[in-house]
PDB file of C-alpha atoms and ligand atoms in Angstrom:
ATOM      1  CA  MET P   1      26.437  28.366 181.764  1.00  0.00           C
ATOM      2  CA  SER P   2      24.210  30.100 179.168  1.00  0.00           C
ATOM      3  CA  THR P   3      21.258  32.087 180.556  1.00  0.00           C
ATOM      4  CA  THR P   4      19.314  31.609 177.332  1.00  0.00           C
ATOM      5  CA  LYS P   5      16.508  29.112 177.820  1.00  0.00           C
ATOM      6  CA  ILE P   6      17.061  25.762 176.130  1.00  0.00           C
ATOM      7  CA  ALA P   7      14.023  24.156 174.508  1.00  0.00           C
ATOM      8  CA  LEU P   8      13.647  20.730 172.928  1.00  0.00           C
ATOM      9  CA  VAL P   9      10.660  20.045 170.683  1.00  0.00           C
ATOM     10  CA  THR P  10       9.965  16.489 169.518  1.00  0.00           C
ATOM     11  CA  GLY P  11       8.638  15.924 166.003  1.00  0.00           C
ATOM     12  CA  ALA P  12       9.720  19.452 165.139  1.00  0.00           C
ATOM     13  CA  ASN P  13      10.761  18.865 161.530  1.00  0.00           C
ATOM     14  CA  ARG P  14       7.316  19.771 160.177  1.00  0.00           C
ATOM     15  CA  GLY P  15       3.764  20.743 161.070  1.00  0.00           C
ATOM     16  CA  ILE P  16       2.843  22.104 164.478  1.00  0.00           C
ATOM     17  CA  GLY P  17       6.159  20.994 166.006  1.00  0.00           C
ATOM     18  CA  ALA P  18       8.170  23.073 163.516  1.00  0.00           C
ATOM     19  CA  ALA P  19       5.900  26.045 164.235  1.00  0.00           C
ATOM     20  CA  ILE P  20       6.372  25.597 168.005  1.00  0.00           C
ATOM     21  CA  ALA P  21      10.148  25.439 167.505  1.00  0.00           C
ATOM     22  CA  GLU P  22      10.110  28.647 165.441  1.00  0.00           C
ATOM     23  CA  GLY P  23       7.814  30.357 167.935  1.00  0.00           C
ATOM     24  CA  LEU P  24      10.120  29.549 170.847  1.00  0.00           C
ATOM     25  CA  ALA P  25      13.171  30.698 168.888  1.00  0.00           C
ATOM     26  CA  GLU P  26      11.399  33.984 168.078  1.00  0.00           C
ATOM     27  CA  ARG P  27      10.983  34.456 171.830  1.00  0.00           C
ATOM     28  CA  GLY P  28      14.709  34.161 172.359  1.00  0.00           C
ATOM     29  CA  MET P  29      15.100  30.512 173.281  1.00  0.00           C
ATOM     30  CA  THR P  30      17.814  28.230 171.969  1.00  0.00           C
ATOM     31  CA  VAL P  31      15.744  25.546 170.275  1.00  0.00           C
ATOM     32  CA  ILE P  32      16.665  21.950 169.547  1.00  0.00           C
ATOM     33  CA  VAL P  33      14.676  20.297 166.791  1.00  0.00           C
ATOM     34  CA  GLY P  34      14.226  16.649 167.770  1.00  0.00           C
ATOM     35  CA  ALA P  35      13.209  14.532 164.797  1.00  0.00           C
ATOM     36  CA  ARG P  36      13.684  11.303 162.896  1.00  0.00           C
ATOM     37  CA  ASP P  37      14.517  12.919 159.581  1.00  0.00           C
ATOM     38  CA  ALA P  38      17.893  14.675 159.556  1.00  0.00           C
ATOM     39  CA  ARG P  39      17.413  16.672 156.384  1.00  0.00           C
ATOM     40  CA  SER P  40      14.104  18.311 157.299  1.00  0.00           C
ATOM     41  CA  SER P  41      15.083  18.854 160.937  1.00  0.00           C
ATOM     42  CA  GLU P  42      18.311  20.588 159.933  1.00  0.00           C
ATOM     43  CA  ARG P  43      16.361  22.726 157.473  1.00  0.00           C
ATOM     44  CA  VAL P  44      13.937  23.811 160.214  1.00  0.00           C
ATOM     45  CA  ALA P  45      16.742  24.427 162.741  1.00  0.00           C
ATOM     46  CA  GLY P  46      18.604  26.432 160.081  1.00  0.00           C
ATOM     47  CA  ARG P  47      15.710  28.897 159.841  1.00  0.00           C
ATOM     48  CA  PHE P  48      16.416  30.193 163.346  1.00  0.00           C
ATOM     49  CA  GLY P  49      19.975  29.128 164.075  1.00  0.00           C
ATOM     50  CA  GLY P  50      18.927  26.186 166.230  1.00  0.00           C
ATOM     51  CA  ARG P  51      20.293  22.669 166.462  1.00  0.00           C
ATOM     52  CA  ALA P  52      18.849  19.403 165.214  1.00  0.00           C
ATOM     53  CA  VAL P  53      19.153  16.174 167.149  1.00  0.00           C
ATOM     54  CA  PRO P  54      18.149  12.740 165.824  1.00  0.00           C
ATOM     55  CA  LEU P  55      15.199  11.610 167.929  1.00  0.00           C
ATOM     56  CA  ASP P  56      12.748   8.769 167.412  1.00  0.00           C
ATOM     57  CA  VAL P  57      10.446   8.767 170.428  1.00  0.00           C
ATOM     58  CA  THR P  58       9.739   5.047 170.020  1.00  0.00           C
ATOM     59  CA  ASP P  59      13.390   4.040 170.210  1.00  0.00           C
ATOM     60  CA  ASP P  60      15.292   3.746 173.512  1.00  0.00           C
ATOM     61  CA  THR P  61      18.731   4.095 171.930  1.00  0.00           C
ATOM     62  CA  SER P  62      17.742   7.122 169.890  1.00  0.00           C
ATOM     63  CA  VAL P  63      16.318   8.875 172.958  1.00  0.00           C
ATOM     64  CA  ARG P  64      19.346   7.957 175.089  1.00  0.00           C
ATOM     65  CA  ASP P  65      21.708   9.305 172.414  1.00  0.00           C
ATOM     66  CA  ALA P  66      19.678  12.528 172.155  1.00  0.00           C
ATOM     67  CA  VAL P  67      19.950  13.023 175.930  1.00  0.00           C
ATOM     68  CA  ALA P  68      23.724  12.538 175.712  1.00  0.00           C
ATOM     69  CA  SER P  69      24.027  15.120 172.906  1.00  0.00           C
ATOM     70  CA  VAL P  70      21.900  17.725 174.699  1.00  0.00           C
ATOM     71  CA  ARG P  71      23.776  17.131 177.966  1.00  0.00           C
ATOM     72  CA  GLN P  72      27.066  17.738 176.179  1.00  0.00           C
ATOM     73  CA  TRP P  73      25.821  20.864 174.353  1.00  0.00           C
ATOM     74  CA  TYR P  74      23.908  22.627 177.124  1.00  0.00           C
ATOM     75  CA  GLY P  75      23.842  20.558 180.330  1.00  0.00           C
ATOM     76  CA  ARG P  76      20.151  21.236 180.895  1.00  0.00           C
ATOM     77  CA  VAL P  77      16.721  21.582 179.282  1.00  0.00           C
ATOM     78  CA  ASP P  78      14.367  24.413 180.319  1.00  0.00           C
ATOM     79  CA  VAL P  79      11.456  23.465 178.076  1.00  0.00           C
ATOM     80  CA  LEU P  80      10.461  20.057 176.730  1.00  0.00           C
ATOM     81  CA  VAL P  81       7.612  19.999 174.230  1.00  0.00           C
ATOM     82  CA  ASN P  82       6.295  16.488 173.633  1.00  0.00           C
ATOM     83  CA  ASN P  83       4.785  17.181 170.246  1.00  0.00           C
ATOM     84  CA  ALA P  84       5.570  14.077 168.135  1.00  0.00           C
ATOM     85  CA  GLY P  85       2.348  12.263 167.415  1.00  0.00           C
ATOM     86  CA  ILE P  86       0.533  10.132 164.879  1.00  0.00           C
ATOM     87  CA  SER P  87      -3.142   9.663 164.051  1.00  0.00           C
ATOM     88  CA  GLY P  88      -2.915   5.990 163.145  1.00  0.00           C
ATOM     89  CA  GLY P  89      -4.804   6.673 159.911  1.00  0.00           C
ATOM     90  CA  ALA P  90      -8.442   6.417 158.950  1.00  0.00           C
ATOM     91  CA  THR P  91      -8.836   2.635 159.087  1.00  0.00           C
ATOM     92  CA  GLY P  92      -8.652   0.099 161.894  1.00  0.00           C
ATOM     93  CA  GLN P  93      -9.833   2.529 164.580  1.00  0.00           C
ATOM     94  CA  ALA P  94     -13.650   2.483 164.465  1.00  0.00           C
ATOM     95  CA  PRO P  95     -15.309   0.468 167.247  1.00  0.00           C
ATOM     96  CA  GLY P  96     -16.209  -2.913 165.758  1.00  0.00           C
ATOM     97  CA  GLU P  97     -13.402  -2.721 163.187  1.00  0.00           C
ATOM     98  CA  VAL P  98     -10.416  -2.137 165.429  1.00  0.00           C
ATOM     99  CA  ASP P  99      -7.008  -3.361 164.359  1.00  0.00           C
ATOM    100  CA  LEU P 100      -5.038  -3.761 167.577  1.00  0.00           C
ATOM    101  CA  ALA P 101      -1.788  -3.216 165.699  1.00  0.00           C
ATOM    102  CA  VAL P 102      -3.002   0.289 164.869  1.00  0.00           C
ATOM    103  CA  VAL P 103      -3.919   0.952 168.493  1.00  0.00           C
ATOM    104  CA  ARG P 104      -0.548  -0.327 169.706  1.00  0.00           C
ATOM    105  CA  GLY P 105       1.299   1.765 167.133  1.00  0.00           C
ATOM    106  CA  VAL P 106      -0.525   4.940 168.134  1.00  0.00           C
ATOM    107  CA  PHE P 107       0.040   4.341 171.845  1.00  0.00           C
ATOM    108  CA  GLU P 108       3.709   3.529 171.186  1.00  0.00           C
ATOM    109  CA  THR P 109       4.238   7.023 169.780  1.00  0.00           C
ATOM    110  CA  ASN P 110       1.635   9.209 171.497  1.00  0.00           C
ATOM    111  CA  LEU P 111       1.846   7.761 175.009  1.00  0.00           C
ATOM    112  CA  PHE P 112       4.825   5.468 175.535  1.00  0.00           C
ATOM    113  CA  GLY P 113       6.979   7.830 173.457  1.00  0.00           C
ATOM    114  CA  VAL P 114       6.124  10.687 175.804  1.00  0.00           C
ATOM    115  CA  VAL P 115       6.910   8.574 178.871  1.00  0.00           C
ATOM    116  CA  ARG P 116      10.220   7.463 177.321  1.00  0.00           C
ATOM    117  CA  VAL P 117      11.297  10.992 176.361  1.00  0.00           C
ATOM    118  CA  THR P 118      10.108  12.616 179.587  1.00  0.00           C
ATOM    119  CA  GLU P 119      11.801  10.049 181.820  1.00  0.00           C
ATOM    120  CA  ALA P 120      15.039  10.252 179.833  1.00  0.00           C
ATOM    121  CA  PHE P 121      15.174  14.061 179.894  1.00  0.00           C
ATOM    122  CA  LEU P 122      14.096  14.489 183.530  1.00  0.00           C
ATOM    123  CA  PRO P 123      17.663  14.753 184.845  1.00  0.00           C
ATOM    124  CA  LEU P 124      18.342  17.595 182.379  1.00  0.00           C
ATOM    125  CA  LEU P 125      15.016  19.288 183.209  1.00  0.00           C
ATOM    126  CA  ARG P 126      15.969  19.136 186.893  1.00  0.00           C
ATOM    127  CA  GLU P 127      19.207  20.991 186.042  1.00  0.00           C
ATOM    128  CA  ALA P 128      17.093  23.988 184.938  1.00  0.00           C
ATOM    129  CA  VAL P 129      15.316  26.446 187.222  1.00  0.00           C
ATOM    130  CA  GLY P 130      11.543  26.385 186.724  1.00  0.00           C
ATOM    131  CA  ALA P 131      11.498  23.955 183.810  1.00  0.00           C
ATOM    132  CA  ARG P 132       8.354  23.317 181.762  1.00  0.00           C
ATOM    133  CA  ILE P 133       6.934  20.297 179.995  1.00  0.00           C
ATOM    134  CA  VAL P 134       4.230  20.892 177.406  1.00  0.00           C
ATOM    135  CA  ASN P 135       2.390  17.818 176.129  1.00  0.00           C
ATOM    136  CA  VAL P 136       0.655  18.297 172.790  1.00  0.00           C
ATOM    137  CA  SER P 137      -2.689  16.604 173.296  1.00  0.00           C
ATOM    138  CA  SER P 138      -5.904  17.078 171.339  1.00  0.00           C
ATOM    139  CA  GLY P 139      -9.448  18.278 171.870  1.00  0.00           C
ATOM    140  CA  THR P 140     -10.522  14.799 170.738  1.00  0.00           C
ATOM    141  CA  SER P 141      -9.156  13.479 174.048  1.00  0.00           C
ATOM    142  CA  SER P 142     -11.734  15.360 176.101  1.00  0.00           C
ATOM    143  CA  LEU P 143     -14.217  12.930 177.645  1.00  0.00           C
ATOM    144  CA  ALA P 144     -16.627  15.837 178.119  1.00  0.00           C
ATOM    145  CA  TRP P 145     -16.441  16.868 174.476  1.00  0.00           C
ATOM    146  CA  GLN P 146     -16.566  13.299 173.159  1.00  0.00           C
ATOM    147  CA  SER P 147     -19.729  12.747 175.239  1.00  0.00           C
ATOM    148  CA  ASP P 148     -21.376  15.934 173.963  1.00  0.00           C
ATOM    149  CA  PRO P 149     -23.669  15.047 171.042  1.00  0.00           C
ATOM    150  CA  GLY P 150     -23.635  18.677 169.951  1.00  0.00           C
ATOM    151  CA  ARG P 151     -19.919  18.664 169.271  1.00  0.00           C
ATOM    152  CA  SER P 152     -18.348  17.008 166.270  1.00  0.00           C
ATOM    153  CA  PHE P 153     -14.615  16.763 165.828  1.00  0.00           C
ATOM    154  CA  ALA P 154     -13.011  17.413 162.479  1.00  0.00           C
ATOM    155  CA  SER P 155     -10.829  14.380 163.118  1.00  0.00           C
ATOM    156  CA  SER P 156     -13.705  12.016 163.920  1.00  0.00           C
ATOM    157  CA  ARG P 157     -12.378   9.602 161.288  1.00  0.00           C
ATOM    158  CA  ILE P 158      -9.818   8.612 163.864  1.00  0.00           C
ATOM    159  CA  SER P 159     -11.557   6.934 166.714  1.00  0.00           C
ATOM    160  CA  VAL P 160     -10.434   4.310 169.227  1.00  0.00           C
ATOM    161  CA  ALA P 161      -6.656   4.631 169.110  1.00  0.00           C
ATOM    162  CA  TYR P 162      -5.970   8.341 168.753  1.00  0.00           C
ATOM    163  CA  PRO P 163      -8.385  10.000 171.224  1.00  0.00           C
ATOM    164  CA  ALA P 164      -7.714   7.265 173.791  1.00  0.00           C
ATOM    165  CA  SER P 165      -3.938   7.762 173.471  1.00  0.00           C
ATOM    166  CA  LYS P 166      -4.338  11.491 174.025  1.00  0.00           C
ATOM    167  CA  ALA P 167      -6.744  10.977 176.954  1.00  0.00           C
ATOM    168  CA  ALA P 168      -4.050   8.792 178.515  1.00  0.00           C
ATOM    169  CA  LEU P 169      -1.536  11.561 177.765  1.00  0.00           C
ATOM    170  CA  ASN P 170      -3.777  13.958 179.709  1.00  0.00           C
ATOM    171  CA  MET P 171      -3.624  11.610 182.693  1.00  0.00           C
ATOM    172  CA  LEU P 172       0.168  11.504 182.377  1.00  0.00           C
ATOM    173  CA  THR P 173       0.151  15.285 182.399  1.00  0.00           C
ATOM    174  CA  VAL P 174      -1.702  15.384 185.720  1.00  0.00           C
ATOM    175  CA  LEU P 175       0.444  12.654 187.266  1.00  0.00           C
ATOM    176  CA  TYR P 176       3.752  14.250 186.223  1.00  0.00           C
ATOM    177  CA  ALA P 177       2.512  17.702 187.251  1.00  0.00           C
ATOM    178  CA  LYS P 178       1.849  16.422 190.770  1.00  0.00           C
ATOM    179  CA  ALA P 179       5.083  14.455 190.976  1.00  0.00           C
ATOM    180  CA  LEU P 180       7.324  17.216 189.600  1.00  0.00           C
ATOM    181  CA  ALA P 181       5.834  20.144 191.510  1.00  0.00           C
ATOM    182  CA  ALA P 182       8.478  19.680 194.185  1.00  0.00           C
ATOM    183  CA  ASP P 183      11.160  20.150 191.503  1.00  0.00           C
ATOM    184  CA  GLY P 184       9.480  23.364 190.313  1.00  0.00           C
ATOM    185  CA  ILE P 185       8.685  21.768 186.948  1.00  0.00           C
ATOM    186  CA  ALA P 186       5.335  22.762 185.404  1.00  0.00           C
ATOM    187  CA  VAL P 187       3.605  20.144 183.262  1.00  0.00           C
ATOM    188  CA  ASN P 188       0.637  21.008 181.057  1.00  0.00           C
ATOM    189  CA  ALA P 189      -1.294  19.642 178.094  1.00  0.00           C
ATOM    190  CA  VAL P 190      -2.485  21.667 175.124  1.00  0.00           C
ATOM    191  CA  ALA P 191      -5.083  21.269 172.399  1.00  0.00           C
ATOM    192  CA  PRO P 192      -3.772  22.944 169.235  1.00  0.00           C
ATOM    193  CA  GLY P 193      -7.137  22.838 167.428  1.00  0.00           C
ATOM    194  CA  ALA P 194      -7.771  21.231 164.073  1.00  0.00           C
ATOM    195  CA  CYS P 195      -4.910  22.369 161.831  1.00  0.00           C
ATOM    196  CA  GLY P 196      -4.269  21.784 158.138  1.00  0.00           C
ATOM    197  CA  THR P 197      -0.974  19.926 158.523  1.00  0.00           C
ATOM    198  CA  ASP P 198       0.130  16.669 156.844  1.00  0.00           C
ATOM    199  CA  PHE P 199      -1.642  14.958 159.748  1.00  0.00           C
ATOM    200  CA  ALA P 200      -4.996  16.279 158.520  1.00  0.00           C
ATOM    201  CA  THR P 201      -4.248  15.905 154.816  1.00  0.00           C
ATOM    202  CA  ALA P 202      -3.443  12.224 155.306  1.00  0.00           C
ATOM    203  CA  LEU P 203      -6.922  11.788 156.796  1.00  0.00           C
ATOM    204  CA  GLY P 204      -8.488  13.539 153.804  1.00  0.00           C
ATOM    205  CA  LEU P 205      -9.312  16.629 155.860  1.00  0.00           C
ATOM    206  CA  SER P 206      -9.030  20.139 154.543  1.00  0.00           C
ATOM    207  CA  LEU P 207      -8.568  22.482 157.495  1.00  0.00           C
ATOM    208  CA  GLU P 208      -7.913  26.210 157.475  1.00  0.00           C
ATOM    209  CA  ARG P 209      -6.251  26.649 160.851  1.00  0.00           C
ATOM    210  CA  THR P 210      -2.505  26.934 160.323  1.00  0.00           C
ATOM    211  CA  ALA P 211       0.301  25.101 162.114  1.00  0.00           C
ATOM    212  CA  GLU P 212       1.401  28.483 163.504  1.00  0.00           C
ATOM    213  CA  GLN P 213      -2.045  29.032 165.008  1.00  0.00           C
ATOM    214  CA  GLY P 214      -1.964  25.520 166.440  1.00  0.00           C
ATOM    215  CA  ALA P 215       1.464  26.184 167.946  1.00  0.00           C
ATOM    216  CA  GLY P 216       0.333  29.304 169.801  1.00  0.00           C
ATOM    217  CA  ILE P 217      -0.923  27.712 173.016  1.00  0.00           C
ATOM    218  CA  ALA P 218       2.190  25.523 173.401  1.00  0.00           C
ATOM    219  CA  VAL P 219       4.454  28.541 172.869  1.00  0.00           C
ATOM    220  CA  HIS P 220       2.378  30.492 175.388  1.00  0.00           C
ATOM    221  CA  LEU P 221       2.668  27.827 178.082  1.00  0.00           C
ATOM    222  CA  ALA P 222       6.386  27.420 177.442  1.00  0.00           C
ATOM    223  CA  THR P 223       7.034  31.135 177.883  1.00  0.00           C
ATOM    224  CA  VAL P 224       4.326  32.691 180.111  1.00  0.00           C
ATOM    225  CA  PRO P 225       5.962  34.066 183.291  1.00  0.00           C
ATOM    226  CA  ASP P 226       3.722  32.333 185.853  1.00  0.00           C
ATOM    227  CA  SER P 227       2.887  28.965 184.388  1.00  0.00           C
ATOM    228  CA  PRO P 228      -0.011  26.918 185.667  1.00  0.00           C
ATOM    229  CA  THR P 229       0.645  23.223 186.150  1.00  0.00           C
ATOM    230  CA  GLY P 230      -1.562  20.201 185.587  1.00  0.00           C
ATOM    231  CA  ALA P 231      -3.784  22.156 183.177  1.00  0.00           C
ATOM    232  CA  PHE P 232      -5.261  21.307 179.789  1.00  0.00           C
ATOM    233  CA  LEU P 233      -5.537  24.447 177.688  1.00  0.00           C
ATOM    234  CA  GLN P 234      -6.440  25.685 174.253  1.00  0.00           C
ATOM    235  CA  ASP P 235      -6.186  29.237 172.872  1.00  0.00           C
ATOM    236  CA  ASP P 236      -9.183  30.604 174.732  1.00  0.00           C
ATOM    237  CA  GLY P 237      -8.826  28.783 178.046  1.00  0.00           C
ATOM    238  CA  PRO P 238      -9.220  25.401 179.742  1.00  0.00           C
ATOM    239  CA  VAL P 239     -10.373  22.307 177.862  1.00  0.00           C
ATOM    240  CA  PRO P 240     -12.690  20.128 179.967  1.00  0.00           C
ATOM    241  CA  TRP P 241     -11.098  16.783 180.771  1.00  0.00           C
TER     242      TRP P 241
HETATM  243  N1  NAP D 301      -3.129  18.725 163.059  1.00  0.00           N
HETATM  244  C1  NAP D 301      -4.110  18.718 163.925  1.00  0.00           C
HETATM  245  O1  NAP D 301      -5.262  19.033 163.579  1.00  0.00           O
HETATM  246  C2  NAP D 301      -3.880  18.333 165.357  1.00  0.00           C
HETATM  247  C3  NAP D 301      -4.926  18.545 166.264  1.00  0.00           C
HETATM  248  C4  NAP D 301      -4.735  18.213 167.589  1.00  0.00           C
HETATM  249  C5  NAP D 301      -3.525  17.691 167.999  1.00  0.00           C
HETATM  250  N2  NAP D 301      -2.522  17.489 167.089  1.00  0.00           N
HETATM  251  C6  NAP D 301      -1.265  16.939 167.603  1.00  0.00           C
HETATM  252  O2  NAP D 301      -0.232  17.847 167.285  1.00  0.00           O
HETATM  253  C7  NAP D 301       1.001  17.135 167.147  1.00  0.00           C
HETATM  254  C8  NAP D 301       1.655  17.494 165.835  1.00  0.00           C
HETATM  255  O3  NAP D 301       0.733  17.162 164.810  1.00  0.00           O
HETATM  256  P1  NAP D 301       0.862  17.753 163.329  1.00  0.00           P
HETATM  257  O4  NAP D 301      -0.496  18.120 162.917  1.00  0.00           O
HETATM  258  O5  NAP D 301       1.962  18.714 163.230  1.00  0.00           O
HETATM  259  O6  NAP D 301       1.224  16.387 162.577  1.00  0.00           O
HETATM  260  P2  NAP D 301       2.266  16.083 161.388  1.00  0.00           P
HETATM  261  O7  NAP D 301       2.342  17.227 160.467  1.00  0.00           O
HETATM  262  O8  NAP D 301       1.860  14.740 160.899  1.00  0.00           O
HETATM  263  O9  NAP D 301       3.650  15.986 162.176  1.00  0.00           O
HETATM  264  C9  NAP D 301       3.866  14.965 163.118  1.00  0.00           C
HETATM  265  C10 NAP D 301       5.281  15.076 163.603  1.00  0.00           C
HETATM  266  O10 NAP D 301       5.499  14.018 164.555  1.00  0.00           O
HETATM  267  C11 NAP D 301       6.684  13.364 164.164  1.00  0.00           C
HETATM  268  N3  NAP D 301       6.750  11.981 164.621  1.00  0.00           N
HETATM  269  C12 NAP D 301       5.870  10.969 164.420  1.00  0.00           C
HETATM  270  N4  NAP D 301       6.326   9.836 164.957  1.00  0.00           N
HETATM  271  C13 NAP D 301       7.531  10.132 165.518  1.00  0.00           C
HETATM  272  C14 NAP D 301       8.499   9.385 166.220  1.00  0.00           C
HETATM  273  N5  NAP D 301       8.358   8.070 166.448  1.00  0.00           N
HETATM  274  N6  NAP D 301       9.617  10.010 166.670  1.00  0.00           N
HETATM  275  C15 NAP D 301       9.792  11.339 166.429  1.00  0.00           C
HETATM  276  N7  NAP D 301       8.919  12.094 165.753  1.00  0.00           N
HETATM  277  C16 NAP D 301       7.807  11.491 165.302  1.00  0.00           C
HETATM  278  C17 NAP D 301       6.712  13.431 162.654  1.00  0.00           C
HETATM  279  O11 NAP D 301       8.007  13.151 162.187  1.00  0.00           O
HETATM  280  P3  NAP D 301       8.299  12.452 160.728  1.00  0.00           P
HETATM  281  O12 NAP D 301       8.426  13.590 159.763  1.00  0.00           O
HETATM  282  O13 NAP D 301       9.562  11.708 160.959  1.00  0.00           O
HETATM  283  O14 NAP D 301       7.133  11.554 160.439  1.00  0.00           O
HETATM  284  C18 NAP D 301       6.299  14.877 162.480  1.00  0.00           C
HETATM  285  O15 NAP D 301       7.370  15.748 162.708  1.00  0.00           O
HETATM  286  C19 NAP D 301       0.651  15.645 167.277  1.00  0.00           C
HETATM  287  O16 NAP D 301       0.906  15.205 168.591  1.00  0.00           O
HETATM  288  C20 NAP D 301      -0.842  15.627 166.999  1.00  0.00           C
HETATM  289  O17 NAP D 301      -1.482  14.534 167.624  1.00  0.00           O
HETATM  290  C21 NAP D 301      -2.674  17.790 165.787  1.00  0.00           C
END
């Protein structure tokens, strides 16, 4: 069996996910680009000699098929980065104007998608020694920061659905970290910071932080020798829950 670490990044065909995939490949990992769009995911994988696997985190069959492909190729997964995420857009999220369909859609991807993918890949993560799961959360999920009147988020146009989905993702992170400690699997959440990806552009935001900068903390947690577990981190340290 190969000694090279095997990493799977969801939503890795563009934005922060593509930058995480490239960052892990630069650090010597064999990286699988999990994504809905074959053309862009193969283009990203081609940049570093990785593989692309079709993966829609909201679709049971797609996730099951991806597990089967990765099992056949490598037999294990050392690093799973749950990066795929959506904002839900700038309308239908403000308290008083909530469109429940928007909330459901955001939770389907940002929360249920992570549960689906994590559960499906757990057997392959357990085949690795010292596996890692990195959940890409958001500073907007911090209850402490959302309650701090002195702090304004660049993405404040997205309100009820998005921050709540990521706060729930943080809870998942803690729960899985506790449950998987016995398997030696570290589970952490990261806040990439406000980055000028398509995500931001679609919300009408112009942000200077790059996808590569946003990817840094996820790459760090996926590769640092002694990983914490059950933590929520950004570049300069812990994010308050
Ligand atoms: N940008 C920021 O400022 C910021 C800040 C904090 C946290 N984040 C988080 O960082 C992560 C990446 O965001 P980004 O800025 O890179 O956004 P992005 O440029 O919009 O990219 C989102 C990625 O998620 C994928 N995706 C969405 N739904 C999916 C599904 N059902 N199955 C598989 N993939 C799916 C997209 O694939 P398609 O190409 O198929 O749509 C795309 O690859 C998200 O979890 C986001 O919440 C972003």
